[in-house]
CSV table of C-alpha atoms and ligand atoms in Angstrom, one decimal:
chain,number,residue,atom,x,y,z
A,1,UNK,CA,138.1,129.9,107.4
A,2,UNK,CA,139.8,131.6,104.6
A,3,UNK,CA,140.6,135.4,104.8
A,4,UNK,CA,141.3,135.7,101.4
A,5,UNK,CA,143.1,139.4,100.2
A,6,UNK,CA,143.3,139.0,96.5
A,7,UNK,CA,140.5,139.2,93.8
A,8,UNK,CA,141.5,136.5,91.6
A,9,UNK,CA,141.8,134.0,94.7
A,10,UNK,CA,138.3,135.7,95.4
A,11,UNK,CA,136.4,135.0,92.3
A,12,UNK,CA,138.3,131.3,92.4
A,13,UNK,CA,136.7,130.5,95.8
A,14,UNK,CA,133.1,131.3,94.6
A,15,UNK,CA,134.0,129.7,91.4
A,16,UNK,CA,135.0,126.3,92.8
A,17,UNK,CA,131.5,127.4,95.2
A,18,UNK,CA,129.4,127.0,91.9
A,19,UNK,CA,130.8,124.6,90.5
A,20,UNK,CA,129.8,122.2,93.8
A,21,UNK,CA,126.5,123.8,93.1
A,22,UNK,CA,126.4,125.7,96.1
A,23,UNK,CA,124.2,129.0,96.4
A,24,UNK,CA,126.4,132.0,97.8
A,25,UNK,CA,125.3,134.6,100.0
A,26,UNK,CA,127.2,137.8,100.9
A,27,UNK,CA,127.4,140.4,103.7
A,28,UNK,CA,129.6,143.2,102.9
A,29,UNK,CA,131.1,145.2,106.1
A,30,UNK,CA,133.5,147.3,106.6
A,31,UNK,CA,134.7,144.9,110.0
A,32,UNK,CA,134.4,146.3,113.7
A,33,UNK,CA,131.6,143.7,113.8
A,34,UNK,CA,128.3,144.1,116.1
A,35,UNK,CA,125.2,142.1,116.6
A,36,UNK,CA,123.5,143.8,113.6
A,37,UNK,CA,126.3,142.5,111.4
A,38,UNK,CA,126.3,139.0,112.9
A,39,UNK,CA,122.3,139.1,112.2
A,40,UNK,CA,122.9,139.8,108.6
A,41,UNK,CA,125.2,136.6,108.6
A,42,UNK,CA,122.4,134.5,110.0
A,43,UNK,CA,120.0,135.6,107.7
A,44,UNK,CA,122.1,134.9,104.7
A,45,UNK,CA,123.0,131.3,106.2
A,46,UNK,CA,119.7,131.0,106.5
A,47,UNK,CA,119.0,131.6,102.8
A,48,UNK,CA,121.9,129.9,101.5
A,49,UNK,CA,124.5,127.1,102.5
A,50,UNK,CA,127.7,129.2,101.6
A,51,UNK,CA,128.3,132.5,102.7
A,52,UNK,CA,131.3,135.1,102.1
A,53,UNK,CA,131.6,138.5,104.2
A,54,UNK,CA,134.0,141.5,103.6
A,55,UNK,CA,135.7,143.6,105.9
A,56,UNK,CA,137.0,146.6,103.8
A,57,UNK,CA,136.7,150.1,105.1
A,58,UNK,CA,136.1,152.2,102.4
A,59,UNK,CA,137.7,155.4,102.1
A,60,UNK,CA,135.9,156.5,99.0
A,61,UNK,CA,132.5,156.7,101.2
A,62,UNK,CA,134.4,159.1,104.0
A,63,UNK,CA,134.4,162.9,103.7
A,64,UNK,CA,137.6,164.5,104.1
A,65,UNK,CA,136.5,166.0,107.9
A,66,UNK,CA,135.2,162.6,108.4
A,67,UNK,CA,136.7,159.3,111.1
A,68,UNK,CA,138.6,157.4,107.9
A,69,UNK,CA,141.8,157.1,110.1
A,70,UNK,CA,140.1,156.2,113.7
A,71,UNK,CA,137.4,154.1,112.3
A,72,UNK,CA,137.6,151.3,114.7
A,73,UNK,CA,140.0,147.9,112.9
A,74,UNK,CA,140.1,144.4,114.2
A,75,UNK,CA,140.2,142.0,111.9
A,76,UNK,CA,141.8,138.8,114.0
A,77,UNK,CA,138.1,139.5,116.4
A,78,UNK,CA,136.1,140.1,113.2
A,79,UNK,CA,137.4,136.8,111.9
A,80,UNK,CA,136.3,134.7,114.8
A,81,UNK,CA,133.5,136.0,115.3
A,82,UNK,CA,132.5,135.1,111.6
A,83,UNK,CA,134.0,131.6,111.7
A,84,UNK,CA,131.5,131.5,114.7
A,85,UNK,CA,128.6,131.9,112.5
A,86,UNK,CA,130.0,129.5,110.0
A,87,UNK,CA,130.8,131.5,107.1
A,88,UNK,CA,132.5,130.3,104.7
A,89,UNK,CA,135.2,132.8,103.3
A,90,UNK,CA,136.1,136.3,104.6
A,91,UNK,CA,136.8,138.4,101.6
A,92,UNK,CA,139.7,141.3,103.5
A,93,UNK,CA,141.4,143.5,100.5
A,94,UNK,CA,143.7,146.4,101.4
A,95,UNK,CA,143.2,149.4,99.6
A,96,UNK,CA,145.6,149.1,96.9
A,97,UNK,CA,144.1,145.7,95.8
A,98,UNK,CA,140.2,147.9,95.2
A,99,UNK,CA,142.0,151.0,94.2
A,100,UNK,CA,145.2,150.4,92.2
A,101,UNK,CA,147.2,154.2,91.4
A,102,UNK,CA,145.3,155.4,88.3
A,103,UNK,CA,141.8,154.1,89.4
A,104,UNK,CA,139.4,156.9,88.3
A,105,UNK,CA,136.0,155.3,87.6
A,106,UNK,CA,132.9,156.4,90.3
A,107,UNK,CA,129.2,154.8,90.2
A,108,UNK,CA,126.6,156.9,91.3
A,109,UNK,CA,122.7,156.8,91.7
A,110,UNK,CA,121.9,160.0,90.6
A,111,UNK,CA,118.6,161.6,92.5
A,112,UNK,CA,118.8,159.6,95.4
A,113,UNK,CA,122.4,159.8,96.6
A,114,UNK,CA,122.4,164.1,97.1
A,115,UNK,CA,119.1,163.9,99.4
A,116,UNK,CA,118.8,163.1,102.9
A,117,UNK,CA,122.0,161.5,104.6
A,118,UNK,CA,123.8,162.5,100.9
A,119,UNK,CA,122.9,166.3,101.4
A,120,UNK,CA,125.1,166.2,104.7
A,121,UNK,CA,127.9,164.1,103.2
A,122,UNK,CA,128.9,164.9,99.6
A,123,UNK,CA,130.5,162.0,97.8
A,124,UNK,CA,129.2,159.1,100.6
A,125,UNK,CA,126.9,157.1,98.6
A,126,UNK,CA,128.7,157.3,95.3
A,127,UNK,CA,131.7,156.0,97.9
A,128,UNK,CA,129.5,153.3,98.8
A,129,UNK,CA,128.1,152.5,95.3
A,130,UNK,CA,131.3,152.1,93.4
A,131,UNK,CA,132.8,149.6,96.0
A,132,UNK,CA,129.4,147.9,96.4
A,133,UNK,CA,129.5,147.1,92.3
A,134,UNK,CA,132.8,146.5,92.9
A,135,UNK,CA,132.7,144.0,95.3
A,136,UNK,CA,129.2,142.3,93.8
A,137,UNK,CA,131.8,141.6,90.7
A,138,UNK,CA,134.1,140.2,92.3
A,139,UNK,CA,132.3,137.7,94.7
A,140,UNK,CA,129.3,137.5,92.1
A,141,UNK,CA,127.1,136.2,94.7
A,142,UNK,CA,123.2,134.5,94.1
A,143,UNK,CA,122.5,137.3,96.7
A,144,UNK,CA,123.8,140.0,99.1
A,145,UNK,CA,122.3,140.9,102.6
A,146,UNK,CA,122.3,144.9,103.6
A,147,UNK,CA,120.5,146.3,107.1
A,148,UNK,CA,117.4,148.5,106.9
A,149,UNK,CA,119.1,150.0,109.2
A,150,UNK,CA,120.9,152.0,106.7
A,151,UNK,CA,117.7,152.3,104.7
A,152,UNK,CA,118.9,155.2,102.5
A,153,UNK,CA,121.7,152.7,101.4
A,154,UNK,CA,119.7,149.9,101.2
A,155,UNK,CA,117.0,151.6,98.6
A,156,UNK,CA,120.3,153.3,96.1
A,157,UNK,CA,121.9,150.0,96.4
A,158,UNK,CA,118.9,148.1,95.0
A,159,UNK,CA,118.2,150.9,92.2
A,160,UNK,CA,121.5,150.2,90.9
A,161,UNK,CA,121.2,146.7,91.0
A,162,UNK,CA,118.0,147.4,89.0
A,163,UNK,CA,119.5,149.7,86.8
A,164,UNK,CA,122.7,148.2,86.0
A,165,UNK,CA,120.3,144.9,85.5
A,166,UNK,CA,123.0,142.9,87.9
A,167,UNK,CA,122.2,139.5,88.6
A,168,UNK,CA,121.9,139.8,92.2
A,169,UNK,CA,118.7,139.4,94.8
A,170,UNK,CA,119.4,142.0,97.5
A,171,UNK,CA,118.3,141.1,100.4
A,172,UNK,CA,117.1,143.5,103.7
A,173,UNK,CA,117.3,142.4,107.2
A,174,UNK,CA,115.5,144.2,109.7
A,175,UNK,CA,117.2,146.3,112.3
A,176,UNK,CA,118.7,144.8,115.1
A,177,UNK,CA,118.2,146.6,118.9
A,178,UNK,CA,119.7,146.5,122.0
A,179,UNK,CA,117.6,146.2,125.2
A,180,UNK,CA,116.9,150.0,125.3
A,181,UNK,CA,115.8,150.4,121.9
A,182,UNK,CA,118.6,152.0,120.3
A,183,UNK,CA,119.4,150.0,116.9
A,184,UNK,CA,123.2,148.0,116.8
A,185,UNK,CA,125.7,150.4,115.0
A,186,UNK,CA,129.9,150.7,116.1
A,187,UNK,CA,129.3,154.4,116.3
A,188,UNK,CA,127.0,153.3,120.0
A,189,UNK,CA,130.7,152.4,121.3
A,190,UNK,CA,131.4,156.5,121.5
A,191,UNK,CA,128.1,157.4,123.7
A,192,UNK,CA,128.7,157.3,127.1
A,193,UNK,CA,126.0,156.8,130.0
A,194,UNK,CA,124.4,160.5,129.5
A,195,UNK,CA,124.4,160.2,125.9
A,196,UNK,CA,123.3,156.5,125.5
A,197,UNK,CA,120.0,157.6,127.3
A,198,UNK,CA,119.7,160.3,125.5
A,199,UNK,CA,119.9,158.3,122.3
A,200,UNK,CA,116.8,156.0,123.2
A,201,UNK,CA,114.7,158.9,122.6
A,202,UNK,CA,115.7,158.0,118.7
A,203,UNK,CA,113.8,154.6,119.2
A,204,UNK,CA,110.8,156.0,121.6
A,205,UNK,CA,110.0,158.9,118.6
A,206,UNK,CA,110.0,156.1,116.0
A,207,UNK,CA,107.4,154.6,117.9
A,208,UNK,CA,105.5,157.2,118.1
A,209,UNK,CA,105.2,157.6,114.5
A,210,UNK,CA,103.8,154.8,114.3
A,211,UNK,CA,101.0,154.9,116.7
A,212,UNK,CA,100.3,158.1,114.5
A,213,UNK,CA,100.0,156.1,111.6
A,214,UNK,CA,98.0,153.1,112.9
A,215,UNK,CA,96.0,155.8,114.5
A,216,UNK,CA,94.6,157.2,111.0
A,217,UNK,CA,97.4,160.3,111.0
A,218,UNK,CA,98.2,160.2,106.8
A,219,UNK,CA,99.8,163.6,107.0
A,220,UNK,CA,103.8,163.5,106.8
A,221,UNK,CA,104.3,167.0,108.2
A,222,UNK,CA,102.7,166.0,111.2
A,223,UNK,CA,104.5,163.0,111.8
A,224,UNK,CA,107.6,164.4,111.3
A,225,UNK,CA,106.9,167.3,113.9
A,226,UNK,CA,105.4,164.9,116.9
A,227,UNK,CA,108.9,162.6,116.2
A,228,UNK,CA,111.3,166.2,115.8
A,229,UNK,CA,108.9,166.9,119.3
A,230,UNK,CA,110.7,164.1,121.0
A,231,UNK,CA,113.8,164.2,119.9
A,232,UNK,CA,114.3,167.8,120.6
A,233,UNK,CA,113.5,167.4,124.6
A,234,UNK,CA,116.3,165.9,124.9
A,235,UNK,CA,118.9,168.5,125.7
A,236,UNK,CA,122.1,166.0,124.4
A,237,UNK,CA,120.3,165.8,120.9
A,238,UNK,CA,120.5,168.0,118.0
A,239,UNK,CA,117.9,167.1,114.9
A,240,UNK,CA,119.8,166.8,111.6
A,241,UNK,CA,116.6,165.6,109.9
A,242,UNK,CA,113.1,163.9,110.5
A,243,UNK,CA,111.5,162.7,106.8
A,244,UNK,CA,108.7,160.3,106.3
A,245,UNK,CA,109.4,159.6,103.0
A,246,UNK,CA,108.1,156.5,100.4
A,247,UNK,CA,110.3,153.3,100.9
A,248,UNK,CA,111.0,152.5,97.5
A,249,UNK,CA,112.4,155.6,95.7
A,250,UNK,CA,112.6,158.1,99.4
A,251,UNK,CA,110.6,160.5,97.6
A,252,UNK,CA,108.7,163.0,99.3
A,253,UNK,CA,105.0,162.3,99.9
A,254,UNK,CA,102.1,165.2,100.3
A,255,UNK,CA,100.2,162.0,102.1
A,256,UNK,CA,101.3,158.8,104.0
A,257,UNK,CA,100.6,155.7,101.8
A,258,UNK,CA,102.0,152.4,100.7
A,259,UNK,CA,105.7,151.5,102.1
A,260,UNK,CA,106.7,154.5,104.0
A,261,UNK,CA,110.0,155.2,105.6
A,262,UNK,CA,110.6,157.7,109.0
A,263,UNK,CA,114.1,158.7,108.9
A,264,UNK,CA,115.9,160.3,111.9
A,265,UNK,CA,118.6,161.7,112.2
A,266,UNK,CA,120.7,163.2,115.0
A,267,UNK,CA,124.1,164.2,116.5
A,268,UNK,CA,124.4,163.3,119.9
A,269,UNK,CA,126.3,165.5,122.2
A,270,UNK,CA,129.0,163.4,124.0
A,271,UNK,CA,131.3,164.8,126.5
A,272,UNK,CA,135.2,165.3,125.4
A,273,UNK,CA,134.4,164.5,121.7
A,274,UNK,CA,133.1,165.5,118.6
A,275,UNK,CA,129.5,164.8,118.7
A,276,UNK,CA,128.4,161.3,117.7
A,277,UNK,CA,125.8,160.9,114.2
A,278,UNK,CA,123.5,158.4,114.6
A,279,UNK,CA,120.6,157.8,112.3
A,280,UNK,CA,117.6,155.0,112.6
A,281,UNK,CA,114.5,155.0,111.3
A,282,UNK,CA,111.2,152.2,110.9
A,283,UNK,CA,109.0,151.3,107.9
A,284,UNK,CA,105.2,151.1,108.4
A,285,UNK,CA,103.4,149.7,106.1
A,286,UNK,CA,100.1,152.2,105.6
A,287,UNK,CA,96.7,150.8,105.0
A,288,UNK,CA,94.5,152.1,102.4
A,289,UNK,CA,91.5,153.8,104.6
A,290,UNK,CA,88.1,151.6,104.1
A,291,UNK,CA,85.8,153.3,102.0
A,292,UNK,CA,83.2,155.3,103.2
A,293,UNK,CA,79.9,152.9,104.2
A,294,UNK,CA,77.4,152.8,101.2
A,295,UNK,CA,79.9,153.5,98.6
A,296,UNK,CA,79.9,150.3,95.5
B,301,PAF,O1,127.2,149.4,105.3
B,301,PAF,C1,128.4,149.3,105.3
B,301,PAF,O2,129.1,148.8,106.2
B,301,PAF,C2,129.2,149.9,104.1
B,301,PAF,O3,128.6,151.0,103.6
B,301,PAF,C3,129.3,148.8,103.0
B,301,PAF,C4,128.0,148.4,102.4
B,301,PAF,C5,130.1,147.6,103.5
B,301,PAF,C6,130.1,149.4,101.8
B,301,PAF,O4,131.4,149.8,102.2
């Protein structure tokens, strides 16, 4: 496979793609590869004969109190363990080649980028907008694969694709989990025994939302308290945020209906560390009540 570290060699690739009449796929990472990556890969060689990932971590999505410099880098594994699934190109810039000296320009979805996960990390999501746009230009991809896993991502990356009328499907996979319910991310690889069962509680008050839901429960404050409930008896947790909020635009509802999001999330407390942040979340689907009997 070719890692390729230079945009124009980039855009040649996927050119000389096209012009074989390929359809190209891409899954952007930023490396330290897990099964939830490896499942965006399958589902974009599923969709698509050709696919290109990126492994660039981003510093303009890190805060300045934030792991930038210990953010786990291994690009010989990542590599082989994409060749395994068959992709076909690894896109690998350094930083200078994204952000030559004098690059000033930022790309921001206004409204949705300050609320939620944006209220706790200032600058994140316009850090994760302007290289996505950036990296959508270069590989100029049929479409692009991001986990609802990060759903708060997912939904700004799509409004700017809307709103920048980019010609680009994107694409979302469904979260991937390990045997105990607690969905694939690298930051699992800093809980230790104590914490990692303290984390399934994320996945258990998830569920519980939604036997709420299927139950008839249409109220979000109610939800959100019975998952906070869970979360908080565990002793090694400390609630950042519940919200149950409407998939499409993570507004705030005054009743569950249509697509709606429950967003969790959490630090977990984790012996001789910083605490670890780890956020999850599921989408139900809410159906419309039947009407009363006897009404037309
Ligand atoms: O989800 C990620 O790994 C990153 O936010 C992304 C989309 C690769 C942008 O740096």
């Amino acid at each position: 496979v070719e890692v390729v570290t230079k945009i124009p060699r980039m855009r040649a690739v996927v050119d000389e793609l096209r012009r074989q009449g390929r359809r190209v796929g891409f899954v952007p990472t930023m490396g330290a590869l897990h099964e939830g990556h490896l499942s965006l890969v399958r589902l974009a060689k599923q969709r698509s004969a050709d696919v290109v990932a990126s492994i660039f971590v981003n510093p303009k999505q890190f805060g300045p109190a934030e792991d930038l410099a210990t953010y786990p880098r291994d690009l010989v594994r990542d590599c082989e363990l994409l060749v395994r699934e068959g992709v076909a190109s690894v896109f690998a810039p350094d930083g200078d080649e994204m952000y030559p000296p004098g690059f000033a320009t930022a790309v921001e979805v206004r409204g949705l980028s300050d609320i939620l996960v944006g209220e706790r990390r200032p600058g994140h999501f316009a850090g994760v907008t302007t290289v996505v746009l950036k990296l959508l230009d270069i590989v100029r991809p049929d479409f692009a694969v991001f986990g609802w896993k990060d759903a708060q991502q997912l939904v700004i990356v799509q409004r700017m694709v809307r709103d920048l009328d980019l010609p680009v499907e994107i694409v979302g996979a469904p979260t991937v989990r390990e045997a105990d319910g607690v969905a694939a991310s690298s930051r699992n690889l800093h809980l230790d025994e104590p914490a990692r069962r303290a984390a399934a509680a994320i996945h258990r008050s998830l569920q519980e939302a939604i036997r709420l839901v299927e139950s008839g429960e249409r109220s979000p404050q109610r939800v959100e308290e019975a998952v906070r409930a869970i979360l908080e008896a565990e002793p090694l947790l400390a609630v950042d945020s519940v919200k149950a909020v409407g998939a499409r635009d993570l507004a705030e509802l005054k009743r569950l209906g249509g697509l709606v999001l429950v967003l969790v999330s959490v630090r977990v407390t984790v012996e001789g560390r910083d605490p670890v942040v780890l956020i999850d979340n599921v989408r139900i689907e809410v159906q419309e009540e039947a009407p009363p009997k006897g009404s037309p």
